[in-house]
Amino acid sequence: MTKTLKPFLALVALLAIALALTACGPARTTGADEPRIAGPGQPQDFAAFSEDLMMRMLARSPEWSIFAGRYDDAGEVTIPDAAQRQDELAFVEASLQALAAWDPEALTPDQRIDHMLLVNRLESTRWYQTTFLGWQWMPSSYNVAGPIGLLLNTPYASEEERLRTVMSRLRQVPAYYAAARANIDGPTLEHTRLAITQNRGALGLLGDSLSERVQASGLDPSEVGEFEGVRTAAVAAIEGFVSHLEQLADRLEGRDDVRSFRIGAELYEPKFKYDIQSGFSARELHERALAEKDRLHGDMDAVAVQLWPKYFPDAPMPGDRLDRIGRLIDHLSNRHVAREEFIPEIKRQIPLLAAFVDEHGLVEQDPSRPLVVRETPEYMRGGGAGASISAPGPFNPTADTYYNVTPLDGYSDEEAASYLREYNHWVLQILNIHEAIPGHYTQLLHANKSPSLIKSLLRNGAMIEGWAVYSERMMLEEGWGNDEPEMWLMYGKWNLRVVTNAILDYAVHVEGMEREAAMDLLMRQAFQERTEAENKWRRVTLSQVQLTSYFSGYAEIYDFRERVKQQQGDDFDLRAFHDRFLSFGNAPVPAIIELMAE
């Protein structure tokens, strides 16, 4: 945390999740590709039509297909130029017209949700292309590394076949960055700097290690030579793009007329509507988060009063509740792993979490699909976060799931100490629950088994993040941490991050909150270490709305579970509830609630 240590691009390339998977991004030009309208609108006709439309949407974006585990067009690169955008908008209009031929009320509940998801995706694509215009002012939208990294790391075919596919993509890199440079107009300084950092990471992916890998492969010498020529040209194109951005950043530095990273209410509310698909409006969620912050402070204060004599037997207890909570958290945060043990400790905890979930019968797991903990690839770093999940798509569900953890090599001793205090003995456990088991890793395994391709592919971030946050509290309720008051106090601090994420995002982008006030919210009111707070400030300057997904999804899932428990009484089965809830893929929480009610 993160999908909080979650890099907004990993979201926002995976999930940064992640959200590099969105159809709102570039789509390949395919010419006359209008969806067919079949039949009189009966449910069985809609099932065929909707899946056909979903596959057409997927085929238009080779990048999205790769993330979904489909490699038919993996050698093609979407060139994000004006012709591509025009073609994409024509496809959107034709698809929306075709979807209008069906009355949602005449469909089955499951198909009604699919209809809603398709309409939302197409309308949001149109809005992003014509109104939000991130392709103009967010240079960080452009990076070729993500799909190439997946092709190199996913053994879906022989090494030689995958390298040939990568070579095909590399051939198109110069045209890709030429289009990117032509698109950039009035960028923010923050997104320009991020693009520089992440494209430098792309250079690392395409560097000497790739050249050595090609030479050691089974490609014949002529292909090896061809690959090296293509790789060199691609590297030159990226270096040229980075150099162009560095010069641009120098010109933007210190100017008063540079575009603000804040998007304002006129863009924030529709972005929230399209991205989150919540039962809340953005303003309503903000107000609930403010109330939840006060409630959490009360709960944490009760624990702090209980623990004070244990840790400060000779010191008077402060009269201010934020002061006494903060003093205890500050003291407890000294218990953490050594710098060099951070990633090894994460690896150690994963099987313990899996065993606890099995022992307590909390949710179905699949031991045949292991979780691989790795250092975050360089091209995914720089978004102000340190951990994320890279999960395979529904077309290649048996591929490895990666738990990306950014090493602390780039931190000074002081920064590393601050970071380790933030991810102390208790918080590190909650982080692993969120990212791994039974959080993101577990949920996305279930999503890939969903019979609805649409619900699996059209990922709703609030459901994905909300489940991970819900799983943290659920695990503690079921006994993880042995009900220690220290664990509950640190959980309160962690959960405050979810709440303050939502407060911060809205306050910064809509209400104009400045850095000083944001740091007070994060450090004094949410007890975060300075390194974490500075990373979060960086993140809110680079993303919009995504930080609200954690609290939005969590609040709706937890409220729903409590209603079901009250209705069913002694007949309530927690595992059955979880397995049923996760069976609907990545659909928005309100849609899952509707389907479970049916």
XYZ file of C-alpha atoms in Angstrom:
598
model
C 0.000 0.000 0.000
C -0.749 0.695 -2.735
C -2.788 -1.020 -5.390
C 0.417 1.869 0.582
C 3.080 1.270 -1.388
C 1.557 0.738 -4.732
C 3.290 2.560 -7.544
C 0.694 4.718 -9.141
C 1.842 3.583 -12.526
C 1.999 0.038 -11.649
C -1.504 1.108 -11.351
C -1.410 2.957 -13.052
C 1.598 -0.057 -15.611
C 0.236 -2.855 -13.880
C -2.088 -2.017 -11.630
C 0.425 0.040 -12.255
C -1.841 -2.235 -11.366
C -1.865 -2.241 -13.687
C -3.746 0.488 -15.138
C -1.490 0.298 -18.097
C -4.135 -2.230 -18.968
C -6.811 0.374 -19.495
C -8.431 0.843 -22.852
C -8.206 4.537 -22.055
C -4.601 4.254 -23.144
C -3.396 3.928 -26.725
C -5.218 1.461 -28.968
C -3.906 0.069 -32.243
C -5.453 1.433 -35.423
C -7.265 -1.358 -37.232
C -9.366 0.444 -39.808
C -13.023 -0.525 -40.279
C -13.520 -2.437 -37.067
C -17.096 -1.741 -36.077
C -18.771 -4.163 -33.670
C -21.511 -6.316 -35.123
C -25.094 -5.991 -33.904
C -26.469 -9.523 -33.790
C -30.026 -10.653 -33.193
C -33.059 -8.992 -31.655
C -31.450 -8.319 -28.294
C -32.205 -11.550 -26.470
C -29.874 -12.433 -23.569
C -28.171 -15.262 -25.463
C -27.453 -12.859 -28.317
C -25.989 -10.321 -25.934
C -23.633 -12.901 -24.431
C -22.142 -13.570 -27.853
C -22.078 -9.898 -28.814
C -20.503 -8.677 -25.582
C -17.692 -11.220 -25.660
C -17.053 -10.428 -29.326
C -16.892 -6.724 -28.491
C -14.559 -7.393 -25.567
C -12.202 -9.351 -27.808
C -12.260 -6.586 -30.424
C -11.370 -4.021 -27.753
C -8.545 -6.224 -26.601
C -7.235 -6.874 -30.110
C -7.019 -3.129 -30.731
C -4.404 -2.790 -27.982
C -1.501 -5.252 -28.189
C -0.181 -3.795 -24.910
C -3.405 -4.550 -23.054
C -3.427 -8.019 -24.622
C 0.079 -8.759 -23.355
C -0.846 -7.768 -19.812
C -3.931 -9.987 -20.106
C -1.803 -12.958 -21.191
C -2.820 -12.923 -24.875
C 0.075 -12.795 -27.323
C -1.547 -12.956 -30.790
C -0.412 -9.422 -31.720
C 2.417 -9.077 -29.207
C 4.867 -7.969 -31.886
C 2.772 -4.896 -32.721
C 3.159 -1.547 -30.966
C 0.400 1.024 -30.652
C 1.698 4.257 -32.173
C -0.081 7.000 -30.179
C -0.544 9.508 -32.984
C -3.531 11.558 -34.139
C -4.683 8.917 -36.615
C -4.800 6.317 -33.849
C -6.844 8.606 -31.604
C -9.303 9.378 -34.391
C -9.709 5.679 -35.158
C -10.202 4.874 -31.490
C -12.942 7.479 -31.100
C -14.742 6.138 -34.180
C -14.631 2.649 -32.675
C -15.980 3.969 -29.364
C -18.948 5.696 -30.995
C -19.831 2.638 -33.090
C -19.552 0.357 -30.047
C -21.741 2.573 -27.864
C -24.351 2.690 -30.607
C -24.269 -1.098 -30.840
C -24.624 -1.497 -27.056
C -27.651 0.814 -27.119
C -29.513 -1.855 -29.103
C -29.975 -3.817 -25.870
C -32.221 -2.798 -23.032
C -30.215 -3.616 -19.864
C -33.419 -4.395 -17.977
C -34.178 -7.213 -20.443
C -30.822 -8.909 -19.725
C -29.895 -11.317 -16.954
C -28.347 -9.658 -13.873
C -24.895 -10.943 -14.813
C -25.197 -9.639 -18.376
C -26.599 -6.344 -17.137
C -23.364 -5.789 -15.206
C -21.308 -6.663 -18.294
C -23.326 -4.136 -20.297
C -22.683 -1.483 -17.669
C -18.944 -2.238 -17.567
C -18.598 -2.022 -21.342
C -20.492 1.256 -21.534
C -18.416 2.724 -18.711
C -15.142 1.689 -20.340
C -16.091 3.111 -23.725
C -17.449 6.361 -22.323
C -14.379 6.800 -20.141
C -12.114 6.151 -23.135
C -13.883 8.941 -24.990
C -13.616 11.250 -21.979
C -9.913 10.567 -21.486
C -9.190 11.161 -25.159
C -11.267 14.312 -25.638
C -11.514 15.982 -22.211
C -8.869 14.786 -19.770
C -6.153 14.911 -22.463
C -3.477 13.224 -20.364
C -1.784 12.182 -23.598
C -0.817 15.849 -23.966
C 0.296 16.901 -20.494
C 1.479 13.642 -18.893
C 4.797 12.630 -20.527
C 4.900 9.721 -18.071
C 2.155 8.126 -20.189
C 4.878 7.083 -22.630
C 7.133 4.134 -21.887
C 7.740 1.005 -23.970
C 9.282 -1.046 -21.155
C 6.248 -2.675 -19.513
C 5.132 -5.011 -22.333
C 8.736 -5.838 -23.260
C 9.531 -6.728 -19.664
C 6.553 -9.077 -19.548
C 7.498 -10.750 -22.824
C 11.026 -11.336 -21.554
C 9.924 -12.638 -18.158
C 6.902 -14.770 -19.125
C 7.739 -18.215 -20.616
C 4.601 -18.432 -22.770
C 6.721 -19.600 -25.750
C 10.316 -20.554 -26.495
C 13.095 -18.104 -25.714
C 13.788 -17.583 -29.406
C 10.153 -16.904 -30.300
C 9.822 -14.366 -27.501
C 13.029 -12.615 -28.515
C 11.759 -12.350 -32.085
C 8.570 -10.775 -30.742
C 10.598 -8.328 -28.667
C 12.692 -7.502 -31.758
C 9.497 -6.744 -33.671
C 8.385 -4.338 -30.937
C 11.814 -2.715 -30.756
C 11.646 -1.922 -34.487
C 8.655 0.318 -33.789
C 10.121 2.145 -30.784
C 11.488 5.126 -32.784
C 8.032 5.752 -34.327
C 6.427 5.406 -30.899
C 8.623 8.070 -29.310
C 8.335 10.354 -32.325
C 4.563 10.328 -31.815
C 4.994 10.834 -28.065
C 7.187 13.892 -28.581
C 4.658 15.342 -31.023
C 1.833 14.827 -28.520
C 3.420 16.556 -25.523
C 1.975 20.023 -25.073
C 1.848 22.050 -21.853
C 3.083 19.242 -19.564
C 3.382 19.376 -15.797
C 6.883 19.465 -14.388
C 6.087 16.544 -12.070
C 5.022 14.179 -14.858
C 7.957 15.257 -16.983
C 10.392 14.317 -14.226
C 8.639 10.984 -13.681
C 8.877 10.206 -17.393
C 12.617 10.889 -17.271
C 13.093 8.519 -14.312
C 11.035 5.692 -15.727
C 12.366 5.882 -19.258
C 15.870 5.754 -17.846
C 14.692 2.516 -16.274
C 13.630 1.352 -19.734
C 17.191 1.912 -20.888
C 18.311 -0.482 -18.171
C 15.915 -3.135 -19.464
C 17.266 -2.802 -23.013
C 20.919 -2.537 -22.038
C 23.907 -4.880 -22.127
C 22.138 -7.668 -20.234
C 19.559 -7.976 -23.032
C 22.315 -7.984 -25.636
C 24.106 -10.766 -23.760
C 20.877 -12.716 -23.436
C 20.313 -12.560 -27.193
C 23.867 -13.698 -27.908
C 23.401 -16.689 -25.577
C 20.095 -17.683 -27.198
C 19.411 -20.078 -30.044
C 18.892 -17.302 -32.604
C 21.096 -17.705 -35.657
C 23.975 -15.223 -36.105
C 22.134 -13.127 -38.690
C 19.197 -12.695 -36.293
C 21.559 -11.830 -33.447
C 23.082 -9.101 -35.590
C 19.665 -7.857 -36.651
C 18.470 -7.787 -33.041
C 21.490 -5.762 -31.968
C 20.873 -3.192 -34.687
C 17.212 -2.859 -33.731
C 18.044 -2.692 -30.016
C 20.628 0.032 -30.602
C 18.125 2.116 -32.571
C 15.488 1.686 -29.862
C 17.943 2.718 -27.146
C 18.865 5.799 -29.189
C 15.165 6.713 -29.517
C 14.643 6.440 -25.758
C 17.807 8.399 -25.031
C 16.587 11.081 -27.417
C 13.211 11.182 -25.653
C 14.876 11.444 -22.235
C 17.188 14.200 -23.480
C 14.196 16.062 -24.940
C 12.369 15.779 -21.599
C 15.405 16.936 -19.636
C 15.602 20.068 -21.758
C 11.852 20.548 -21.361
C 12.093 20.163 -17.572
C 14.855 22.773 -17.464
C 12.616 25.218 -19.324
C 9.665 24.510 -17.025
C 11.638 24.862 -13.796
C 10.753 27.962 -11.809
C 8.124 29.294 -14.230
C 4.781 30.565 -12.951
C 2.801 29.663 -16.079
C 3.482 25.898 -15.973
C 0.411 23.665 -15.819
C -0.431 22.565 -12.271
C -0.564 18.870 -11.419
C -3.902 19.619 -9.701
C -6.793 18.695 -11.996
C -9.612 20.621 -10.253
C -13.219 19.665 -9.529
C -14.337 19.858 -13.159
C -12.045 16.946 -14.058
C -11.948 15.217 -10.681
C -15.637 14.334 -10.345
C -15.996 12.649 -13.781
C -12.648 10.880 -13.343
C -13.862 9.559 -9.993
C -17.102 8.411 -11.592
C -15.412 6.532 -14.427
C -12.486 5.106 -12.457
C -14.070 4.174 -9.133
C -17.671 3.290 -10.112
C -18.714 3.648 -6.497
C -21.954 4.138 -4.646
C -20.346 7.348 -3.326
C -19.694 10.597 -5.109
C -16.189 12.008 -4.695
C -17.450 14.618 -2.244
C -19.436 12.073 -0.216
C -16.416 9.803 0.067
C -14.291 12.719 1.218
C -16.763 13.567 3.968
C -16.994 9.947 5.123
C -13.199 9.734 5.233
C -13.021 12.812 7.465
C -15.504 11.215 9.884
C -13.622 7.898 9.762
C -10.375 9.655 10.690
C -11.974 10.927 13.897
C -13.360 7.468 14.693
C -9.971 5.827 14.211
C -8.335 8.387 16.470
C -10.817 7.434 19.211
C -10.162 3.698 18.812
C -6.398 4.178 18.774
C -6.528 6.413 21.814
C -8.279 3.698 23.802
C -5.434 1.302 22.968
C -2.814 3.969 23.724
C -4.271 4.557 27.189
C -4.159 0.786 27.788
C -0.526 0.440 26.651
C 0.927 3.592 28.194
C 1.789 2.107 31.614
C 3.505 -0.856 29.919
C 5.930 1.239 27.899
C 6.137 4.474 29.903
C 5.581 3.431 33.554
C 7.367 6.469 34.968
C 6.172 9.111 32.509
C 2.936 11.090 32.837
C 0.494 10.455 30.001
C 0.012 13.503 27.729
C -3.403 15.121 27.787
C -3.659 15.440 23.992
C -4.744 12.179 22.341
C -2.729 12.696 19.164
C 0.331 13.317 21.328
C -0.043 10.110 23.376
C -0.893 7.994 20.324
C 2.073 9.457 18.469
C 4.466 8.877 21.375
C 3.523 5.207 21.579
C 3.736 4.661 17.835
C 7.103 6.398 17.769
C 8.392 4.098 20.527
C 7.010 0.883 18.977
C 8.334 1.775 15.535
C 11.871 1.127 16.746
C 11.133 -2.586 16.407
C 11.879 -3.396 12.777
C 14.137 -5.549 10.617
C 17.616 -4.512 9.549
C 17.977 -2.768 6.213
C 19.457 -5.824 4.492
C 16.718 -8.083 5.878
C 13.738 -6.160 4.520
C 13.119 -8.246 1.393
C 14.160 -11.578 3.018
C 11.652 -10.958 5.820
C 8.875 -10.393 3.290
C 9.762 -13.725 1.658
C 9.697 -15.445 5.047
C 6.210 -14.221 5.930
C 4.396 -15.290 2.750
C 4.097 -19.032 3.590
C 3.050 -18.161 7.156
C 0.131 -16.116 5.853
C -0.898 -18.906 3.464
C -0.858 -21.442 6.306
C -2.983 -19.164 8.537
C -5.606 -18.698 5.811
C -5.811 -22.468 5.267
C -5.912 -23.285 8.976
C -8.762 -20.855 9.593
C -10.629 -21.662 6.370
C -10.875 -18.038 5.254
C -10.777 -18.242 1.459
C -9.908 -20.731 -1.265
C -6.222 -20.735 -2.279
C -4.307 -22.321 -5.151
C -0.840 -23.580 -4.139
C -0.102 -24.504 -7.769
C 0.315 -20.810 -8.600
C 3.166 -19.516 -6.428
C 3.963 -15.916 -5.608
C 7.446 -14.727 -6.617
C 8.974 -11.930 -4.526
C 11.382 -9.827 -6.617
C 13.002 -6.408 -6.683
C 10.831 -3.874 -8.503
C 12.050 -3.486 -12.102
C 13.721 -0.116 -12.644
C 11.207 0.999 -15.269
C 8.447 0.719 -12.648
C 10.196 2.797 -9.983
C 9.938 6.483 -9.246
C 6.212 6.868 -8.593
C 6.594 7.437 -4.843
C 5.892 3.890 -3.708
C 7.743 0.701 -2.853
C 5.612 -2.441 -3.260
C 3.091 -3.817 -5.741
C 1.723 -6.949 -7.362
C 2.162 -7.824 -11.048
C -0.408 -10.501 -11.798
C -0.976 -12.474 -15.020
C -4.127 -11.922 -17.025
C -6.983 -14.373 -17.641
C -5.473 -15.677 -20.891
C -2.322 -16.891 -19.148
C -3.504 -17.524 -15.586
C -0.759 -20.024 -14.671
C 2.064 -17.527 -15.250
C 3.962 -16.261 -12.219
C 2.567 -13.511 -10.037
C 5.283 -11.098 -8.897
C 5.417 -9.253 -5.585
C 7.542 -6.232 -6.496
C 9.534 -4.745 -3.611
C 11.784 -1.760 -4.219
C 15.146 -2.228 -2.448
C 16.420 0.480 -0.113
C 19.696 0.936 -2.031
C 18.802 4.441 -3.152
C 18.074 5.687 0.368
C 20.536 7.415 2.658
C 21.003 5.868 6.089
C 18.578 8.419 7.537
C 15.951 7.776 4.859
C 16.285 4.009 5.210
C 15.886 4.241 8.989
C 12.725 6.299 8.537
C 11.368 3.840 5.973
C 12.033 0.826 8.201
C 10.350 2.518 11.140
C 7.299 3.055 8.938
C 7.317 -0.620 7.916
C 8.053 -1.861 11.399
C 7.469 -5.310 12.912
C 3.674 -4.986 12.864
C 3.092 -2.833 9.785
C 5.236 -5.067 7.561
C 2.873 -7.953 8.346
C -0.136 -5.858 7.334
C 1.616 -4.794 4.149
C 2.139 -8.455 3.216
C -1.510 -9.239 3.920
C -2.508 -6.365 1.631
C -0.186 -7.125 -1.251
C -0.057 -10.895 -1.025
C -2.252 -13.206 1.076
C -5.193 -12.935 1.191
C -5.005 -9.524 -0.499
C -4.084 -8.700 -4.084
C -2.394 -11.977 -4.965
C -5.303 -14.083 -3.728
C -8.004 -11.851 -5.211
C -6.415 -11.705 -8.649
C -6.050 -15.500 -8.741
C -9.802 -15.738 -8.188
C -10.458 -13.034 -10.782
C -8.637 -15.034 -13.461
C -10.995 -17.944 -12.793
C -14.118 -15.850 -13.255
C -16.319 -17.160 -16.093
C -16.918 -13.564 -17.192
C -14.085 -12.379 -19.408
C -15.452 -8.858 -19.226
C -15.398 -8.732 -15.428
C -11.840 -10.074 -15.353
C -10.432 -7.737 -17.992
C -12.220 -4.501 -17.099
C -10.511 -4.226 -13.750
C -12.136 -1.978 -11.185
C -9.433 -0.472 -9.003
C -11.717 0.213 -6.048
C -12.749 -3.445 -5.863
C -9.140 -4.652 -6.161
C -7.745 -2.202 -3.618
C -10.812 -2.379 -1.417
C -10.500 -6.160 -1.100
C -6.847 -5.850 -0.098
C -7.709 -3.308 2.603
C -10.691 -5.369 3.770
C -8.468 -8.456 4.051
C -6.159 -6.650 6.503
C -8.913 -6.066 9.047
C -10.473 -9.460 8.409
C -7.177 -11.260 9.160
C -6.763 -9.412 12.452
C -10.386 -10.135 13.380
C -9.713 -13.834 12.749
C -6.675 -13.888 15.043
C -3.599 -12.914 13.050
C -1.314 -11.068 15.454
C -2.809 -12.875 18.475
C -5.056 -9.903 19.223
C -2.092 -7.929 20.599
C -3.027 -4.342 21.392
C 0.239 -3.290 19.725
C -0.917 -4.900 16.485
C -4.289 -3.175 16.690
C -2.630 0.179 17.383
C -0.375 -0.232 14.356
C -3.318 -1.431 12.292
C -5.062 1.807 13.226
C -2.042 3.755 11.988
C -2.029 1.702 8.770
C -5.758 2.081 8.239
C -5.371 5.828 8.740
C -3.277 5.745 5.574
C -6.260 4.430 3.644
C -8.462 7.145 5.098
C -5.956 9.950 4.641
C -5.301 8.775 1.070
C -8.900 9.647 0.269
C -8.792 12.907 2.229
C -5.471 13.965 0.718
C -6.344 13.221 -2.898
C -9.556 15.217 -2.875
C -8.132 18.017 -0.742
C -5.089 18.466 -2.983
C -6.732 18.192 -6.402
C -10.081 19.870 -5.674
C -9.545 22.093 -2.635
C -5.962 23.126 -3.381
C -4.298 21.802 -0.221
C -0.631 22.833 -0.127
C 2.356 20.685 0.787
C 2.720 22.003 4.357
C -0.892 21.169 5.253
C -0.572 17.795 3.558
C 2.517 16.930 5.594
C 0.681 17.880 8.794
C -2.206 15.578 7.828
C 0.144 12.706 7.053
C 2.690 13.067 9.848
C 0.880 14.582 12.836
C -2.656 13.281 12.246
C -1.788 9.945 10.586
C 1.543 9.328 12.384
C 3.523 8.598 9.231
C 7.304 8.801 9.062
C 8.713 11.689 7.047
C 9.997 9.453 4.242
C 6.559 7.874 3.821
C 4.807 11.245 3.949
C 7.135 12.736 1.355
C 6.600 9.716 -0.896
C 2.832 10.137 -0.524
C 3.023 13.822 -1.399
C 5.018 12.899 -4.497
C 2.417 10.314 -5.372
C -0.528 12.673 -5.093
C 1.263 15.061 -7.442
C 1.591 12.252 -10.012
C -1.812 10.571 -9.810
C -5.438 11.564 -9.415
C -8.387 9.686 -7.865
C -6.535 6.344 -7.557
C -5.634 7.096 -3.933
C -9.360 7.153 -3.108
C -9.887 3.596 -4.384
C -8.635 1.980 -1.168
C -11.138 3.575 1.169
C -14.009 3.563 -1.319
C -13.780 -0.168 -1.992
C -13.022 -1.093 1.607
C -15.956 0.870 3.034
C -18.428 -0.715 0.605
C -17.108 -4.276 1.084
C -17.027 -4.083 4.872
C -20.473 -2.488 5.084
C -21.861 -5.199 2.802
C -20.330 -8.039 4.801
C -21.742 -6.672 8.047
C -25.222 -6.427 6.500
C -25.025 -10.040 5.300
C -23.817 -11.220 8.728
C -26.743 -9.496 10.386
C -29.212 -10.968 7.917
C -27.898 -14.537 8.098
C -27.040 -14.683 11.782
C -25.663 -18.076 12.829
C -25.900 -19.313 9.219
C -23.249 -16.855 8.040
C -20.210 -18.628 6.547
C -17.203 -16.330 6.161
C -15.365 -18.530 3.659
C -18.469 -18.985 1.524
C -18.983 -15.220 1.543
C -15.394 -14.587 0.468
C -15.331 -17.211 -2.282
C -18.650 -16.004 -3.651
C -17.606 -12.358 -3.550
C -14.333 -13.072 -5.371
C -16.016 -15.214 -8.024
C -17.239 -12.104 -9.867
C -13.792 -11.119 -11.074
C -12.817 -7.466 -10.882
C -16.323 -5.988 -11.138
C -17.154 -2.835 -9.136
C -18.269 -3.502 -5.576
C -21.842 -2.182 -6.110
C -22.183 -4.574 -9.073
C -20.965 -7.537 -7.005
C -23.404 -6.634 -4.240
C -26.231 -6.598 -6.792
C -25.176 -9.971 -8.214
C -24.877 -11.596 -4.782
C -28.315 -10.283 -3.887
C -29.706 -11.900 -7.052
